[in-house]
Coordinates of C-alpha atoms and ligand atoms in Angstrom, one line a residue:
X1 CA 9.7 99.2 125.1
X2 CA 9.4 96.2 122.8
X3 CA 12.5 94.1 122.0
X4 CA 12.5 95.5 118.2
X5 CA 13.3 98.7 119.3
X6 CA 15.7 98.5 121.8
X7 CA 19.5 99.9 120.8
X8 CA 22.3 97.3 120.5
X9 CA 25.7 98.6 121.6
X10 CA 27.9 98.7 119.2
X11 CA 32.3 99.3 119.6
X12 CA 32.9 103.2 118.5
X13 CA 32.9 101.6 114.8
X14 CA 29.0 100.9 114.9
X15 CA 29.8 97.6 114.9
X16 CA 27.3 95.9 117.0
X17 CA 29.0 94.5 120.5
X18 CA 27.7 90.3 121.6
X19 CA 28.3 91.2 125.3
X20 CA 28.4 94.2 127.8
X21 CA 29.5 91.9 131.2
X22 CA 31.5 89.0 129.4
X23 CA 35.2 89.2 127.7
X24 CA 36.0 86.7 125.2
X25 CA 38.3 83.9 126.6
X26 CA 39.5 80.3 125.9
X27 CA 36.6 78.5 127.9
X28 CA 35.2 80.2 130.9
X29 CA 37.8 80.4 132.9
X30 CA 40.4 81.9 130.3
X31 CA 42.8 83.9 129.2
X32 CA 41.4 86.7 127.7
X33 CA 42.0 87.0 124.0
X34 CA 43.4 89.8 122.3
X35 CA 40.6 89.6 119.8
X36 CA 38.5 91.1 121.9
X37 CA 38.5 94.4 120.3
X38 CA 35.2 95.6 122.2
X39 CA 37.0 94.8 125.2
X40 CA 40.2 96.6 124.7
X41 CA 39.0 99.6 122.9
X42 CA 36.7 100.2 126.5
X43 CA 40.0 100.0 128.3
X44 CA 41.8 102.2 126.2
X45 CA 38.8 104.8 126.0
X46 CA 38.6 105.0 129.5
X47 CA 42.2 105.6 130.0
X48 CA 42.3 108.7 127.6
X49 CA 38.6 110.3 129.1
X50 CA 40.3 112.7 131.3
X51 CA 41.5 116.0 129.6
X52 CA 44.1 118.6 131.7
X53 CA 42.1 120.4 134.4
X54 CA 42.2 123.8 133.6
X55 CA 45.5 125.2 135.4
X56 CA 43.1 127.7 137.1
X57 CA 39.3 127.9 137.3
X58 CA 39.0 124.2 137.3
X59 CA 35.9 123.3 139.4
X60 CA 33.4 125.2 137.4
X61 CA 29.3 125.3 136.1
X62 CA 28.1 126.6 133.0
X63 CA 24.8 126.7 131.3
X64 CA 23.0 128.6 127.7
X65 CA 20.8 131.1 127.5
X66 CA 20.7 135.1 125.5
X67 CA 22.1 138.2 126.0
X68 CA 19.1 141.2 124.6
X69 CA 19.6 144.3 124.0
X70 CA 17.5 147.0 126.3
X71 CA 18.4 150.0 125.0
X72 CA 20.1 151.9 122.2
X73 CA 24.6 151.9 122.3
X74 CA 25.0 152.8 118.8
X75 CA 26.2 156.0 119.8
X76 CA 28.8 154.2 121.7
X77 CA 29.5 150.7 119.1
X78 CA 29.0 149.2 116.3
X79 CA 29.0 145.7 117.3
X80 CA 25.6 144.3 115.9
X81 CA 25.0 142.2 118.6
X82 CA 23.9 145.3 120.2
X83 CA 22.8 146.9 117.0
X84 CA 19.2 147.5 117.9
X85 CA 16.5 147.1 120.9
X86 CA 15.4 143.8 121.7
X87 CA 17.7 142.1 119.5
X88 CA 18.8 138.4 121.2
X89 CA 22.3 136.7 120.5
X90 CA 22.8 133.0 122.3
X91 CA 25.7 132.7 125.0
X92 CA 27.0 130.0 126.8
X93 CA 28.3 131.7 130.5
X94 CA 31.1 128.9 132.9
X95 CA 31.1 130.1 136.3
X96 CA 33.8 128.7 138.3
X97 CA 36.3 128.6 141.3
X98 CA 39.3 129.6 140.8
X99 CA 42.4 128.1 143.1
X100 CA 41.0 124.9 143.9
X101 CA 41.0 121.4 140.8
X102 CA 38.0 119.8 139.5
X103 CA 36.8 117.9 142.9
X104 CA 36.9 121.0 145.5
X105 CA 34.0 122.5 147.1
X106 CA 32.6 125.2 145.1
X107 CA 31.7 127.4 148.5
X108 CA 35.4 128.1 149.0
X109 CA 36.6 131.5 149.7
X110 CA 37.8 132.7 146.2
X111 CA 37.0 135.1 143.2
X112 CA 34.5 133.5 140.7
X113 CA 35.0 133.2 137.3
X114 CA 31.9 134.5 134.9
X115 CA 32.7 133.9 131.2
X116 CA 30.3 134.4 128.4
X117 CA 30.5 133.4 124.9
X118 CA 28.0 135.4 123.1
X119 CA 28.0 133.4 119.5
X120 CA 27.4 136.9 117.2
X121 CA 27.0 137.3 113.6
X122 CA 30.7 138.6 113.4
X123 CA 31.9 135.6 115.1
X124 CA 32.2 134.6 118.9
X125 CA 32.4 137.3 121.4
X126 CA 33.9 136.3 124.5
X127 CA 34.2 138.5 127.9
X128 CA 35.9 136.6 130.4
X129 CA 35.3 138.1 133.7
X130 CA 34.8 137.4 137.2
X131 CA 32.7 138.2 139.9
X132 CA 34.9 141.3 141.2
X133 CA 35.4 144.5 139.0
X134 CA 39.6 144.3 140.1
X135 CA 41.9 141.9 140.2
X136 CA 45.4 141.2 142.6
X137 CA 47.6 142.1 140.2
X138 CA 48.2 144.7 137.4
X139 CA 50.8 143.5 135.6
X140 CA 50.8 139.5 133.6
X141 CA 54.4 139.4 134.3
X142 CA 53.4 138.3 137.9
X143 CA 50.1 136.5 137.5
X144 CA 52.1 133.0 137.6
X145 CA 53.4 133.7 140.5
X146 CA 50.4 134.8 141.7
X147 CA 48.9 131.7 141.5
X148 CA 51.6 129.5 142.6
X149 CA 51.0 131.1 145.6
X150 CA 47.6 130.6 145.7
X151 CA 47.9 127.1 144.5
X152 CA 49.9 123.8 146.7
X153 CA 53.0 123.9 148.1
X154 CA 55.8 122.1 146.7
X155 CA 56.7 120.0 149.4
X156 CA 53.6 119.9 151.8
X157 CA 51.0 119.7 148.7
X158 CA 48.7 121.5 151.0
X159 CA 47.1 125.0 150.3
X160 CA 49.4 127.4 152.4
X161 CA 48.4 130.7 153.5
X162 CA 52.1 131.3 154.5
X163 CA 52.5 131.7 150.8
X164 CA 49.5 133.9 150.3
X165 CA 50.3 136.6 153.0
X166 CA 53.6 136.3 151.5
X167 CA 53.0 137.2 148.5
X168 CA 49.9 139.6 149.0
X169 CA 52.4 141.7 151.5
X170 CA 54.9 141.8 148.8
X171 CA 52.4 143.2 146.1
X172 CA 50.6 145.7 148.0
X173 CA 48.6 146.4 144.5
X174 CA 46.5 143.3 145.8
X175 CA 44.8 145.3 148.7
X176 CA 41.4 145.9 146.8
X177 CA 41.1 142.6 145.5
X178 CA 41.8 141.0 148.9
X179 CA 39.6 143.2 150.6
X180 CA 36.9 142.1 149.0
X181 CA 38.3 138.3 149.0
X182 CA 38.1 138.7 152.5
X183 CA 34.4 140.2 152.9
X184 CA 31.1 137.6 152.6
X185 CA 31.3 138.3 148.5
X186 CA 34.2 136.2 148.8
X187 CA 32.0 133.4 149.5
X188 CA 28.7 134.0 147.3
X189 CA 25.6 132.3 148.0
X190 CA 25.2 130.7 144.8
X191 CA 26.2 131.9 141.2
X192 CA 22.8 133.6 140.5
X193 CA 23.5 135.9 143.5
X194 CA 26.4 137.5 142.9
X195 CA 27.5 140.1 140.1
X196 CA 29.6 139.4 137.0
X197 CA 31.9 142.3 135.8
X198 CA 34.2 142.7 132.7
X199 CA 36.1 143.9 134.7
X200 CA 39.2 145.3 132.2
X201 CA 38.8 148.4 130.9
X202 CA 37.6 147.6 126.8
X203 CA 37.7 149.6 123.5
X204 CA 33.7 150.4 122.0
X205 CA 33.9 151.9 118.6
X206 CA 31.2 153.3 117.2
X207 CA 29.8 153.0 112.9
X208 CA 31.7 156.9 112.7
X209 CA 34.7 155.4 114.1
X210 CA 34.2 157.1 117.6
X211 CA 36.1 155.6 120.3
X212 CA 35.5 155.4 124.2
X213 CA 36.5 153.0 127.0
X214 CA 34.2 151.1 128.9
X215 CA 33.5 148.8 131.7
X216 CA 30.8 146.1 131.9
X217 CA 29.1 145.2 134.6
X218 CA 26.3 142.5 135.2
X219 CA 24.3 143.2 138.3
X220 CA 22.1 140.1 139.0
X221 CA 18.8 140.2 139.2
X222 CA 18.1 137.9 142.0
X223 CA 19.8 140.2 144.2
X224 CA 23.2 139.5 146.0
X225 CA 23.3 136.8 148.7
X226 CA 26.8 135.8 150.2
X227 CA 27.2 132.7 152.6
X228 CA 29.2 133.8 156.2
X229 CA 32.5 132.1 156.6
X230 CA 30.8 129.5 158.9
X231 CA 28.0 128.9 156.6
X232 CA 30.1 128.4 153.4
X233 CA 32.4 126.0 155.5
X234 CA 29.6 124.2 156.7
X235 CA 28.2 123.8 152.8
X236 CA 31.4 122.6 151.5
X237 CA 31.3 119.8 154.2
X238 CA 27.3 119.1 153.2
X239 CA 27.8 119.5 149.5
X240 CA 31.0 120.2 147.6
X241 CA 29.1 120.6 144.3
X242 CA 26.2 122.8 146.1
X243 CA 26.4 125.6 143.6
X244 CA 26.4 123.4 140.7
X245 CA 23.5 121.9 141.7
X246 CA 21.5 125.0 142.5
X247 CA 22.4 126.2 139.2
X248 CA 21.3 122.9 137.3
X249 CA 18.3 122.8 139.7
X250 CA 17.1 126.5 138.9
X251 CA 17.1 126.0 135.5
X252 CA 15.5 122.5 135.5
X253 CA 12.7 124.5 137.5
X254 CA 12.2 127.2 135.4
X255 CA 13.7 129.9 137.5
X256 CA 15.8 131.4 135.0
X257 CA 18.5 133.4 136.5
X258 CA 19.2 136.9 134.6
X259 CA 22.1 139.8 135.3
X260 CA 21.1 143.3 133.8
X261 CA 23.9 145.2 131.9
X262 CA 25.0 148.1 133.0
X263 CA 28.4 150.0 131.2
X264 CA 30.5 152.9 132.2
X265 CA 31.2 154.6 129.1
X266 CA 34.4 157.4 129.3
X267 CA 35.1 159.5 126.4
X268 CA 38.4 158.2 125.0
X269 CA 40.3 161.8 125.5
X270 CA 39.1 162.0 129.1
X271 CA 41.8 158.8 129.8
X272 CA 44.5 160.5 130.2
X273 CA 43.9 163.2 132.8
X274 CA 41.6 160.7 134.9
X275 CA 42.6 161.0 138.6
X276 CA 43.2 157.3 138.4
X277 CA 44.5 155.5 135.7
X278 CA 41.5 153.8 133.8
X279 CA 43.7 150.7 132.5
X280 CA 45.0 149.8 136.1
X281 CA 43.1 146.6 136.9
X282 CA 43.3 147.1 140.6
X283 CA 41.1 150.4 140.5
X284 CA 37.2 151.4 139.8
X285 CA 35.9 154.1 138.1
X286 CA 33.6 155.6 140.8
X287 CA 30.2 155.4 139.9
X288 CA 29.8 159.1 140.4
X289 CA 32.5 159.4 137.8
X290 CA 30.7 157.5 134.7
X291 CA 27.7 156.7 136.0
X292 CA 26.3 153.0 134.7
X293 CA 23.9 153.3 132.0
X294 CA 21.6 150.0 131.4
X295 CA 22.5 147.7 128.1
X296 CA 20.9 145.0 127.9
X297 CA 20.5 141.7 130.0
X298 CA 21.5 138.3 130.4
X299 CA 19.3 135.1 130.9
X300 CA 20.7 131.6 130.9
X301 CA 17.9 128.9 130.3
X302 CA 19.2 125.9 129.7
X303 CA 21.5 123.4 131.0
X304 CA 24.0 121.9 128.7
X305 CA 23.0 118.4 127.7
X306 CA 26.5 116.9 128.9
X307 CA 28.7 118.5 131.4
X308 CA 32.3 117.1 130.0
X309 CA 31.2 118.2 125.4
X310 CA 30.1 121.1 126.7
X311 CA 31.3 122.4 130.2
X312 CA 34.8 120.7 129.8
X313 CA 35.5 121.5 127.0
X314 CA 34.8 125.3 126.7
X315 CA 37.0 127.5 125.7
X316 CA 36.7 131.1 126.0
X317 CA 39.6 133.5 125.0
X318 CA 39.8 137.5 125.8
X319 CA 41.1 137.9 122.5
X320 CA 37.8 136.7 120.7
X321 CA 36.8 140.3 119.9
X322 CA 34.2 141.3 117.5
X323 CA 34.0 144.6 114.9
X324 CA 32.8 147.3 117.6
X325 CA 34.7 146.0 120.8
X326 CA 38.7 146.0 121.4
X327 CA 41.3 145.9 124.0
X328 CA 42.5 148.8 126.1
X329 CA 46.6 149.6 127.1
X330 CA 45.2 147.2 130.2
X331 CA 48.6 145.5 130.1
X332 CA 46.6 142.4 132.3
X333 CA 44.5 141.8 129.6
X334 CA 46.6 142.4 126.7
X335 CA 48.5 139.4 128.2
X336 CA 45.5 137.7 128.6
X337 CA 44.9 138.2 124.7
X338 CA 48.1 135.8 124.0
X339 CA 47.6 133.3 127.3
X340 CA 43.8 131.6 126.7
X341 CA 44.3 130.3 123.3
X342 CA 47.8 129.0 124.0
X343 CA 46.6 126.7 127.0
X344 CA 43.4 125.9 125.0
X345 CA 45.8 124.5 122.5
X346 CA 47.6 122.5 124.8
X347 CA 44.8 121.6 127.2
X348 CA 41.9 120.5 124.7
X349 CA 43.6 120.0 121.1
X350 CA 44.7 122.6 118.1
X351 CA 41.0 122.5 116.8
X352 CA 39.3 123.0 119.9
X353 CA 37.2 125.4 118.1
X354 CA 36.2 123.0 115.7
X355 CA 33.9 121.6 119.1
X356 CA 30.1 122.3 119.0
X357 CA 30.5 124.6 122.4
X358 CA 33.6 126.8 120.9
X359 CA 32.6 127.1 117.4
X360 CA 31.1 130.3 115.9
X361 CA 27.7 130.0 114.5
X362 CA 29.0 132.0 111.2
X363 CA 31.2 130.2 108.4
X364 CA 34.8 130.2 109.0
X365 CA 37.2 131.2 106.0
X366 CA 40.4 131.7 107.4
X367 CA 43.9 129.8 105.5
X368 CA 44.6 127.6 108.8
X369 CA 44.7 124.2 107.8
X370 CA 45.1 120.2 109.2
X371 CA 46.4 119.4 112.6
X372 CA 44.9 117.1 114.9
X373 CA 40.9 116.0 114.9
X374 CA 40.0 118.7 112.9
X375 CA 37.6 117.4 111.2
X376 CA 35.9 121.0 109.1
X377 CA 37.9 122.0 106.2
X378 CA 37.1 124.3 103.3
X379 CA 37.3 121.3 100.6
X380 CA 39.8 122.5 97.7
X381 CA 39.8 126.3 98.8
X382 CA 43.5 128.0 97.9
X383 CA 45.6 127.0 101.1
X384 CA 47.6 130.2 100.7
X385 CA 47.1 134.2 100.0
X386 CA 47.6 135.6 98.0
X387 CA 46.3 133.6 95.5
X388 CA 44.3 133.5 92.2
X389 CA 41.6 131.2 92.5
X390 CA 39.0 132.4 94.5
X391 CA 39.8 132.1 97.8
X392 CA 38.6 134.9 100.8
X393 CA 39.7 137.9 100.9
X394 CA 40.3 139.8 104.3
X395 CA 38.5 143.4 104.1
X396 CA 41.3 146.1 104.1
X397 CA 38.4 148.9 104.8
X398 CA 38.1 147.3 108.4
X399 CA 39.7 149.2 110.7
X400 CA 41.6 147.6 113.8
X401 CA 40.7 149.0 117.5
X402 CA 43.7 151.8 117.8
X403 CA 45.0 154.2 120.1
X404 CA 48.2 156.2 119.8
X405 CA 51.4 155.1 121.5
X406 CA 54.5 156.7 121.5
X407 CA 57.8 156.0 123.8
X408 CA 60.7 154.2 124.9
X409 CA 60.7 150.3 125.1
X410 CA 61.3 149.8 129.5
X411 CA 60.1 147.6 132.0
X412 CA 58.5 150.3 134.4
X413 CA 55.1 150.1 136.1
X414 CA 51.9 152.4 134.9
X415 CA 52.7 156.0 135.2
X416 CA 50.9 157.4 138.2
X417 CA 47.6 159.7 137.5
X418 CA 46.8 162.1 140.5
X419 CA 45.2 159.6 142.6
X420 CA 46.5 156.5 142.3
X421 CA 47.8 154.2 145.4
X422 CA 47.2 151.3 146.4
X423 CA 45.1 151.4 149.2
X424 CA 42.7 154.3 148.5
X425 CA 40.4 152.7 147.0
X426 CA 40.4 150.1 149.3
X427 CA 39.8 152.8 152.2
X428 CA 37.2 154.0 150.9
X429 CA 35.0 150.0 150.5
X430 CA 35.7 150.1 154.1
X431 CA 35.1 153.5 155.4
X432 CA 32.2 154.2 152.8
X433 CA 30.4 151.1 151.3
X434 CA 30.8 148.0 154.0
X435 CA 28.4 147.9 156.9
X436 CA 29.3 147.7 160.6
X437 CA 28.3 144.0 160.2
X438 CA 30.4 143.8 156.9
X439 CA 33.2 145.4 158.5
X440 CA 33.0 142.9 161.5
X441 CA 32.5 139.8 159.2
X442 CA 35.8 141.0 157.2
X443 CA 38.3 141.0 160.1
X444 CA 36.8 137.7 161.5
X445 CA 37.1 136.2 157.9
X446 CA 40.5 137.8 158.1
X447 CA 41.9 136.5 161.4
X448 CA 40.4 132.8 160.8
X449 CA 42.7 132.9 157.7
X450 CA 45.3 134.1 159.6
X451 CA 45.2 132.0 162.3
X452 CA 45.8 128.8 159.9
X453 CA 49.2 128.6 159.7
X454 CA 51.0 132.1 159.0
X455 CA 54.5 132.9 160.7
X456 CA 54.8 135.7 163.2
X457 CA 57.3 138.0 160.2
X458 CA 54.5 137.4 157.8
X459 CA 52.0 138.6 160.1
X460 CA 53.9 142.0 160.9
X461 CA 53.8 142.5 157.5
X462 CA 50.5 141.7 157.3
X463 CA 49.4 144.3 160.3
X464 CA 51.3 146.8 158.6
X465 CA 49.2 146.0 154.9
X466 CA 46.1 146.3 156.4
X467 CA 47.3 149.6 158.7
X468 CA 47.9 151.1 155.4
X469 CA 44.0 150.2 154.1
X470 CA 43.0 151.3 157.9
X471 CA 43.9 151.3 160.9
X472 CA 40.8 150.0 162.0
X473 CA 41.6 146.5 160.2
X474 CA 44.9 146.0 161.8
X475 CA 43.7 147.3 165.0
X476 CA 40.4 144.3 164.5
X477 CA 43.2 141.6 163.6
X478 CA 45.5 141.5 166.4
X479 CA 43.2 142.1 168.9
X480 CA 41.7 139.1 167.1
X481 CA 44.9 137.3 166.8
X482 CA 46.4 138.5 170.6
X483 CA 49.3 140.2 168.9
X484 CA 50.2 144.2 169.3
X485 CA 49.2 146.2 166.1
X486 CA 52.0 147.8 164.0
X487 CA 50.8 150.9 162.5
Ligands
HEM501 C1 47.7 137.9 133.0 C2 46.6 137.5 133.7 C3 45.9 136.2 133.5 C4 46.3 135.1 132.9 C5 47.7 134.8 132.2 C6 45.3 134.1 132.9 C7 45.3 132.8 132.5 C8 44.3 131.9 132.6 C9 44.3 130.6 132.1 C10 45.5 129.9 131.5 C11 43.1 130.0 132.3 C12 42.6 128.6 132.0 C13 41.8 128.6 130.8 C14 41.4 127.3 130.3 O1 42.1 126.3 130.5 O2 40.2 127.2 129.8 C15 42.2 131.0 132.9 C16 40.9 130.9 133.2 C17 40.1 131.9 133.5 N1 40.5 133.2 133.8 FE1 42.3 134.0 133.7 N2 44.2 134.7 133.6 C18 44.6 136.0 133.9 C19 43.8 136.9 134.5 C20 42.4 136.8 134.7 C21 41.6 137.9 135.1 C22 42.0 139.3 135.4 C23 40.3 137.4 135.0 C24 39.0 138.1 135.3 C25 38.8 139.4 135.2 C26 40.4 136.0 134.7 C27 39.3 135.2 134.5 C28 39.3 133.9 134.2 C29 38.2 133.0 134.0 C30 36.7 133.4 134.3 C31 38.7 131.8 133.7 C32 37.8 130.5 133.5 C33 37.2 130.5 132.1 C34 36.3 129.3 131.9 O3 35.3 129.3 132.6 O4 36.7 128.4 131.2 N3 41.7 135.7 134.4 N4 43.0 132.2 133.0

């Protein structure tokens, strides 16, 4: 490249910069003045690059691609994203990790996250899922203290799995998710080998006003690979960042990962006589119940152009629900609606969807104004409604998602249907979907957990947890432990 056309740096201002190695001083061998303004606004830059970690799903990927549409759901909603066959909509999807901070290996035992933003013609659509269709939890008055558990210990600063048996005894509700925590999809391969799933239970309402709940699921289409407990303890030794870098790689190569949509659509009046309850988080709807039908699919081709603009910085919010989707009595993800934007606020900035990632690819007319870097405003539009000068209208003809509700203000858990417990369902993963290999993989994952660090009370109640999923479990974990089985 010839001289001419080589950049000059400049300081933030454009104004172009004498040096990049020297600072300005009183002869060479100083002090340094104060007028060095290139100097100093370097310093202070780099002080201020870091934003919060996310509080949870911290060490994450993320790349773009398209959702299309394979088949026809207007029957079922009237979002037009999935208003006709082949139709394409961009998304963004952030997979992540979710206990560990920014720096941890990303082959750790743990859920993943799988968050889409589908950028729509009604506005941004986003599902934030993970790579499980439950959860530990049903209710988001214990999701802190979920965490906390999962997260350091105050005094030691170290991951405990004292705390985690502690509290996963105490909330037997957490028996599904943990069971699969504890089998190889705990520890996937890579991101494009494992499944992504809504998992809530959502609202699809169709152009007549028709409503039924539904579940998403994305299968993948590279089939699902999981690492063994040795293998994904050996990667995070090798390579901490190995699934961001099979991701990034992938794509650079042109091997474009894809996931298939497939939904589980229930008529809204079969809900309440369902032999489980639809809205509990911990449970599936068996397949042989609502059968999947195939939606669409998933294909992410590109890799953002800078990890901290657009990886960073994304922002995706359950509450970001278009005309044709809503929320269910899911009382997790109704709390879910208020949490995301209320950390994004605090985390990023009030305009964080002002950022190229997080803002919709449609006009925005609302009566928010000002705050902090927002830089897109609506010139000398009315800053109040009513008003009498032009300014948007909302459409009273649009109908909110609704269902009918009726009863006392408590603090109770879900009223049970005929089937609900909490270790059923998790029976039935191990006596009717894991291999004998699976099986054997789960109690070893199990009693290497164990073995780190948990105190002889916590185990009982841990023998006894996993005598209530089978007795074939606690049986596998004291024999692996040495300890006698309580059953
Ligand atoms: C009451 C329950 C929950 C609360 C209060 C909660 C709260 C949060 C918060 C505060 C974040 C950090 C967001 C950020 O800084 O960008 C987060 C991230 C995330 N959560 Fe939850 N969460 C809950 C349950 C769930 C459930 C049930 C799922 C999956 C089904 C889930 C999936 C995710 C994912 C995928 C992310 C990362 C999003 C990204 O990639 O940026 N969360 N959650």
């Amino acid at each position: 490249m010839s001289d001419k056309h080589k950049k000059v740096t400049t300081t933030d201002a454009g104004i172009p910069a004498s040096s990049d190695e020297l600072s300005l001083t009183v002869g060479p061998n100083g002090p340094i003045l104060l007028q060095d303004h290139y100097l100093i606004q370097k310093m202070a830059q780099f002080n201020r690059e870091r934003v919060p970690e996310r509080v949870v799903h911290a060490k994450g990927g993320g790349a773009h691609g398209y959702f299309e549409v394979t088949a026809d759901v207007t029957p079922f909603t009237k979002a037009k994203f999935l208003s006709s066959v082949g139709k394409r909509t961009p998304v963004f999807l952030r997979f992540s990790t979710v206990a560990g901070e920014l720096g941890s290996p990303d082959t750790n035992r743990d859920p993943r996250g799988f968050a889409i933003k589908f950028y729509t013609e009604d506005g941004n659509y986003d599902l934030v899922g993970n790579n499980t269709p439950i959860f530990f939890v049903r209710d988001p008055q214990k999701f802190q203290d979920f965490i906390h558990s999962q997260k350091r210990h105050p005094v030691t600063n170290r991951r405990d799995h004292n705390m985690q048996w502690d509290f996963w005894t105490l909330s037997p509700e957490s028996a599904h998710q943990v069971s699969f925590l504890f089998t190889d999809r705990g520890t996937p391969k890579t991101w494009r080998h494992m499944n992504g799933y809504g998992s809530h239970t959502f609202m699809w309402v169709n152009a007549d006003g028709e409503k039924f709940w539904v579940k998403y699921h994305f299968k993948t289409n590279q089939g699902i690979e999981n690492f063994t407990d040795a293998e994904a303890k050996a990667m995070a030794a090798e390579d901490p960042d190995y699934h961001l870098r099979d991701l990034y790689e992938a794509i650079e190569n042109g091997h474009y990962p894809s996931w298939t949509l497939e939904m589980q659509i229930m008529p809204l009046a079969e809900a309440a006589d369902y032999r489980f309850n639809p809205f509990d988080l911990t449970k599936v709807w068996p397949h042989g119940d609502y059968p999947p039908i195939t939606v669409g699919r998933l294909v992410l081709n590109r890799n953002p152009e800078n990890y901290f603009a657009e990886v960073e910085q994304a922002a995706f919010e359950p509450a970001n629900m278009v005309p044709g989707i809503g929320p269910s009595p899911d009382k997790m993800l109704l709390g879910r609606l208020f949490s995301y934007p209320d950390t994004h606020r605090y985390r990023i900035g009030t305009n964080y969807l002002q950022l190229p990632i997080n803002q919709p690819q449609v006009p925005v007319h609302s009566y928010n104004k000002d705050g902090s870097m927002r830089y897109r405003h609506n010139g000398d539009q009315p800053v109040y409604a009513p008003n009498s000068f032009g300014g948007p209208h909302a459409d009273p003809n649009r109908q909110d998602p609704s269902w009918f509700v009726a009863g006392e203000i408590v603090r109770s858990a879900y009223t049970l249907h005929s089937e609900d417990d909490d270790f059923g369902q998790p029976r039935t993963l191990w006596t009717k979907v894991l291999s004998e290999t699976d099986k054997q993989h789960m109690v070893n994952n199990l009693v290497a957990h164990l073995k780190a660090g948990v105190r002889p009370d916590i185990i009982d109640r841990v023998l006894e947890y996993w005598g209530k999923v089978h007795p074939g479990i606690s049986a596998g974990i004291a024999e692996g432990l040495g300890v006698t089985a309580v059953v």
